[in-house]
Coordinates of C-alpha atoms in Angstrom, one line a residue:
M28 CA -0.2 0.3 -0.1
P29 CA 1.6 3.3 -1.1
R30 CA 2.3 5.7 1.6
R31 CA -0.1 8.4 2.4
V32 CA 1.5 11.7 2.0
P33 CA 1.7 14.0 5.1
L34 CA -0.7 17.1 5.4
P35 CA 1.8 20.3 5.1
P36 CA 2.5 21.9 7.9
E37 CA 1.2 25.2 6.9
L38 CA -2.2 23.0 6.2
V39 CA -2.6 21.3 9.5
S40 CA -2.8 24.5 11.9
H41 CA -5.9 26.2 10.0
A42 CA -8.8 25.4 7.5
F43 CA -7.5 25.5 4.2
T44 CA -9.4 25.6 0.4
S45 CA -8.8 22.3 -2.2
R46 CA -7.2 25.2 -4.1
E47 CA -4.8 25.6 -1.4
A48 CA -4.0 21.8 -1.2
I49 CA -3.8 21.1 -4.6
G50 CA -1.3 24.2 -5.3
R51 CA 0.7 22.4 -2.2
G52 CA 0.6 18.8 -4.1
L53 CA -2.3 17.3 -2.9
S54 CA -4.6 15.3 -4.8
R55 CA -8.4 15.4 -4.4
G56 CA -8.7 11.9 -3.4
R57 CA -6.0 12.8 -0.8
L58 CA -8.6 15.0 0.7
R59 CA -10.8 12.5 1.6
S60 CA -8.7 10.4 3.6
D61 CA -10.0 10.0 7.3
D62 CA -7.4 12.0 8.4
V63 CA -9.0 15.2 6.9
T64 CA -12.6 16.7 7.8
R65 CA -14.6 18.9 5.1
I66 CA -16.5 21.7 6.6
V67 CA -18.1 22.1 3.2
R68 CA -17.6 21.8 -0.3
G69 CA -14.1 23.1 -1.1
V70 CA -12.8 24.0 2.4
Y71 CA -11.0 21.4 4.9
A72 CA -9.6 21.1 8.1
S73 CA -7.1 18.5 9.5
A74 CA -8.9 15.8 11.9
D75 CA -6.5 16.5 14.8
R76 CA -7.4 19.7 15.2
T77 CA -10.6 21.7 16.3
I78 CA -11.4 24.5 13.9
D79 CA -13.7 27.2 14.5
V80 CA -16.2 26.3 11.8
I81 CA -17.7 29.2 10.8
A82 CA -14.4 30.7 10.3
A83 CA -13.3 28.0 8.4
A84 CA -16.9 28.1 6.1
A85 CA -16.4 32.0 5.7
L86 CA -13.5 31.3 3.5
R87 CA -16.2 30.5 0.5
L88 CA -17.4 33.9 1.1
R89 CA -17.1 36.2 -2.2
P90 CA -17.4 39.8 -2.1
G91 CA -20.7 41.1 -2.0
Q92 CA -21.7 38.1 0.4
F93 CA -21.8 38.3 4.4
Y94 CA -22.9 36.2 7.1
S95 CA -26.5 36.4 8.2
H96 CA -29.5 34.9 10.4
V97 CA -28.6 31.6 12.1
T98 CA -24.9 32.1 11.6
A99 CA -24.7 36.0 12.4
A100 CA -26.3 35.6 15.7
R101 CA -23.7 32.6 16.6
L102 CA -20.8 35.4 15.5
H103 CA -22.3 38.1 17.6
G104 CA -23.1 35.7 20.6
L105 CA -27.4 36.1 20.5
Y106 CA -29.2 33.6 22.3
L107 CA -30.9 31.0 20.1
P108 CA -33.3 28.7 20.7
P109 CA -31.7 24.6 20.5
R110 CA -33.9 24.0 17.3
L111 CA -32.2 26.3 15.9
D112 CA -28.7 26.3 18.0
R113 CA -28.1 22.7 16.6
V114 CA -28.5 24.0 12.5
A115 CA -25.4 22.9 10.6
E116 CA -26.1 25.3 8.1
F117 CA -24.5 28.3 7.1
H118 CA -26.7 31.0 6.3
V119 CA -24.9 33.8 3.9
T120 CA -26.4 37.0 2.3
A121 CA -25.7 38.6 -1.2
V122 CA -26.4 42.1 -2.0
R123 CA -27.9 42.0 -5.2
P124 CA -26.5 41.8 -7.9
A125 CA -24.3 39.3 -6.5
V126 CA -25.5 35.9 -5.8
A127 CA -25.5 33.9 -2.8
P128 CA -23.6 30.3 -2.3
R129 CA -25.8 27.4 -3.8
A130 CA -23.2 24.8 -2.5
G131 CA -24.3 22.1 0.4
G132 CA -24.6 23.2 3.7
F133 CA -25.4 26.6 2.3
V134 CA -28.4 28.7 3.2
G135 CA -28.4 31.6 0.8
H136 CA -30.6 34.6 0.5
H137 CA -30.3 38.0 -1.2
V138 CA -31.0 41.7 -0.2
E139 CA -31.1 45.2 -2.2
P140 CA -27.6 47.4 -1.5
G141 CA -28.1 49.3 1.2
T142 CA -30.5 47.7 3.0
V143 CA -28.6 45.7 5.8
H144 CA -25.9 47.2 7.5
V145 CA -22.6 44.7 7.4
V146 CA -19.7 44.9 10.2
A147 CA -17.1 42.9 10.6
V148 CA -16.6 40.1 13.4
T149 CA -12.9 38.5 14.1
G150 CA -12.5 39.8 10.5
I151 CA -15.7 37.8 9.1
P152 CA -18.1 40.0 7.3
V153 CA -21.6 39.8 9.5
A154 CA -25.0 41.3 9.4
S155 CA -25.3 43.8 12.5
A156 CA -26.8 42.6 15.4
V157 CA -29.9 44.8 15.2
D158 CA -30.2 43.6 11.4
T159 CA -29.7 40.3 12.6
W160 CA -32.4 39.9 15.1
R161 CA -35.1 42.0 12.4
E162 CA -33.7 39.1 9.6
L163 CA -35.0 36.1 12.1
A164 CA -38.4 37.6 12.9
T165 CA -39.1 34.9 10.1
M166 CA -37.1 32.1 12.4
L167 CA -38.3 33.1 16.0
T168 CA -41.4 33.1 18.1
V169 CA -42.5 36.7 19.2
P170 CA -40.9 35.5 22.9
E171 CA -38.0 34.5 21.5
L172 CA -37.6 37.6 20.1
V173 CA -38.0 39.6 22.8
E174 CA -35.6 37.8 24.5
M175 CA -33.0 38.4 21.8
G176 CA -34.2 42.0 21.8
D177 CA -34.1 42.8 25.2
G178 CA -30.3 41.2 25.5
L179 CA -29.5 43.6 22.2
V180 CA -30.8 46.3 25.1
R181 CA -29.5 44.7 28.6
R182 CA -28.3 47.1 31.2
V183 CA -24.6 46.0 31.2
H184 CA -22.7 46.4 27.5
P185 CA -25.7 46.9 25.5
I186 CA -25.4 46.4 22.0
A187 CA -27.8 48.1 21.1
T188 CA -30.4 50.9 21.7
M189 CA -34.0 51.4 21.3
D190 CA -34.0 54.1 18.7
Q191 CA -32.1 51.2 16.6
L192 CA -34.3 48.2 17.4
A193 CA -37.0 50.9 16.3
D194 CA -35.6 51.6 12.8
A195 CA -35.3 48.8 12.0
V196 CA -38.9 47.3 12.6
A197 CA -40.0 50.3 10.3
R198 CA -37.3 49.0 7.8
S199 CA -39.4 45.7 8.0
A200 CA -42.5 47.2 7.3
G201 CA -44.4 45.3 4.7
R202 CA -41.7 42.4 5.0
R203 CA -42.2 38.6 5.9
G204 CA -42.1 38.6 9.7
S205 CA -43.0 42.5 10.0
R206 CA -46.0 41.7 12.3
A207 CA -43.9 39.4 14.9
L208 CA -41.1 42.0 14.8
R209 CA -43.5 44.6 15.6
A210 CA -45.0 42.9 18.2
A211 CA -41.8 41.8 19.9
F212 CA -40.3 45.3 19.7
A213 CA -43.3 46.4 21.7
L214 CA -42.8 43.9 24.6
V215 CA -38.8 44.9 24.3
R216 CA -37.3 46.3 27.8
P217 CA -34.0 47.9 28.3
G218 CA -32.2 47.1 31.1
T219 CA -32.5 43.6 31.5
D220 CA -30.1 41.4 33.3
S221 CA -30.8 38.0 31.9
R222 CA -33.0 35.5 29.3
Q223 CA -34.6 34.3 32.3
E224 CA -35.2 37.7 33.6
T225 CA -37.4 38.4 30.5
R226 CA -39.2 35.0 30.0
L227 CA -40.3 35.5 34.3
R228 CA -41.5 39.0 33.1
L229 CA -43.3 37.7 29.8
L230 CA -44.8 35.1 32.0
I231 CA -46.2 37.7 34.6
V232 CA -47.7 39.6 32.0
R233 CA -49.0 37.2 29.9
A234 CA -50.8 35.9 33.7
G235 CA -52.8 39.3 33.5
L236 CA -50.8 40.4 35.9
P237 CA -49.5 44.4 35.8
E238 CA -46.1 44.6 34.2
P239 CA -43.1 45.2 36.7
L240 CA -40.4 47.7 36.5
V241 CA -36.8 46.0 35.2
N242 CA -34.3 46.7 37.2
V243 CA -34.9 49.4 39.6
E244 CA -32.9 51.2 42.4
I245 CA -34.9 50.5 45.4
R246 CA -34.5 53.1 48.1
D247 CA -36.6 53.9 51.4
A248 CA -38.1 57.1 52.7
I249 CA -35.1 59.1 53.2
G250 CA -33.0 57.6 49.9
R251 CA -30.7 55.1 51.1
F252 CA -30.3 52.7 48.8
L253 CA -31.7 49.2 49.5
A254 CA -31.2 47.0 46.2
L255 CA -31.0 47.0 42.8
G256 CA -34.6 44.7 42.1
D257 CA -34.6 42.4 39.2
L258 CA -38.8 43.2 38.8
V259 CA -40.2 45.7 40.9
Y260 CA -43.7 47.3 41.6
P261 CA -42.8 50.1 43.5
G262 CA -46.4 51.8 44.4
W263 CA -46.8 48.1 46.3
K264 CA -43.8 47.3 47.2
V265 CA -43.6 43.7 45.9
L266 CA -39.8 42.6 44.8
V267 CA -39.5 39.7 42.2
E268 CA -36.1 38.0 42.4
Y269 CA -34.7 35.9 39.7
D270 CA -32.1 33.4 41.4
G271 CA -29.2 32.6 39.0
A272 CA -26.5 30.6 39.2
H273 CA -24.6 33.2 40.8
H274 CA -26.8 33.8 43.5
F275 CA -25.6 30.5 45.0
G276 CA -21.8 30.8 43.6
S277 CA -20.0 31.6 47.1
E278 CA -20.8 31.6 51.2
R279 CA -19.9 35.8 50.3
Q280 CA -22.9 36.1 48.1
G281 CA -25.3 33.9 50.1
H282 CA -24.7 36.6 52.9
H283 CA -24.9 39.9 51.3
D284 CA -28.2 38.0 49.9
V285 CA -29.7 37.6 53.1
D286 CA -28.7 41.4 54.4
R287 CA -30.0 42.5 51.5
L288 CA -33.6 40.7 52.2
D289 CA -33.6 41.8 55.3
L290 CA -33.0 45.5 54.5
L291 CA -36.1 45.2 51.8
M292 CA -38.2 43.5 54.2
A293 CA -37.2 45.9 57.3
D294 CA -38.5 48.8 54.8
G295 CA -42.2 47.2 54.0
W296 CA -41.0 45.3 51.0
R297 CA -42.5 41.9 50.1
V298 CA -39.9 39.8 48.3
I299 CA -40.8 36.8 45.7
R300 CA -37.6 34.9 44.7
V301 CA -38.2 32.6 41.8
H302 CA -35.4 29.9 40.9
R303 CA -34.6 28.3 37.6
E304 CA -36.1 25.4 39.2
H305 CA -39.5 27.0 39.4
M306 CA -39.6 28.4 35.5
G307 CA -41.3 24.9 34.6
N308 CA -44.7 25.0 33.9
G309 CA -45.0 28.4 33.3
A310 CA -43.5 29.4 37.4
Q311 CA -47.4 28.9 37.9
G312 CA -46.8 28.3 41.4
R313 CA -44.8 31.7 41.2
I314 CA -47.2 33.6 39.2
R315 CA -49.8 32.6 42.3
A316 CA -47.3 34.0 44.7
I317 CA -46.8 37.4 43.2
R318 CA -50.6 37.7 42.3
Q319 CA -51.5 36.6 46.2
A320 CA -48.5 39.2 47.1
L321 CA -49.8 42.7 44.8
I322 CA -53.3 41.8 46.1
R323 CA -52.6 42.2 49.9
A324 CA -50.4 45.1 49.1
G325 CA -53.9 46.9 47.3
W326 CA -53.9 45.8 43.7
R327 CA -57.3 44.9 42.3
A328 CA -57.6 43.3 39.3
R329 CA -59.9 45.0 36.4

């Protein structure tokens, strides 16, 4: 049996195209060996290396093409539901008159010039995060669009502003997904800290309860800071706290939470804590607790 030609060292460290491989003396048959992984048609990598497949597939991008939709969301670090996060295809949009790729492993789209803002992420052309949110209106449910929208205008290191989201909604008018995007925008709130916090807020509103304020500073009668509340009803002194993993990360954090709750309760606040385990089945038990707390504080359902 003839000895297998080793991959040149310069091809082992990164993804490469078939043109590169042939230019270095490898045959097309050599690229079908078990020590070579095909990323998409025409793009390969050493099977012994962990390769960023999105960056590798970008070797097939041509002028006027950029990553969009699900692939862009991954590059921007936006939340995707599991059904989409497992999709292995690469979404590429071409600006007319450029043509979208038709090779296996790619999903092609077309747009008119000037309709999508393209940015560079690690040197790869990608639809902006806001335009990615707009594009995904055809693939996400309204609650999922709200979760992604909240993440864009989050409290810490926001990616976008509400004005930018409003502009995206206006630009989507008359296109597929525009109704869902408009409905989602009406529910997006700036200043959130987590996707679960958004989910909990939507569950509260869906249950017919008044909408809480998001991440509000709570102060006592003389203005002393007591807490930054997750979901707050200032008029009824009811605070809903979503306890993520960081609340259980250290003994110091635990002491801080206890002291904080003591201060709030001493000032007359009713604090309802919601853990991720409560979120199953629509958090019905916690929703009932919130409803009862609001009623006791004087709220009356219309």
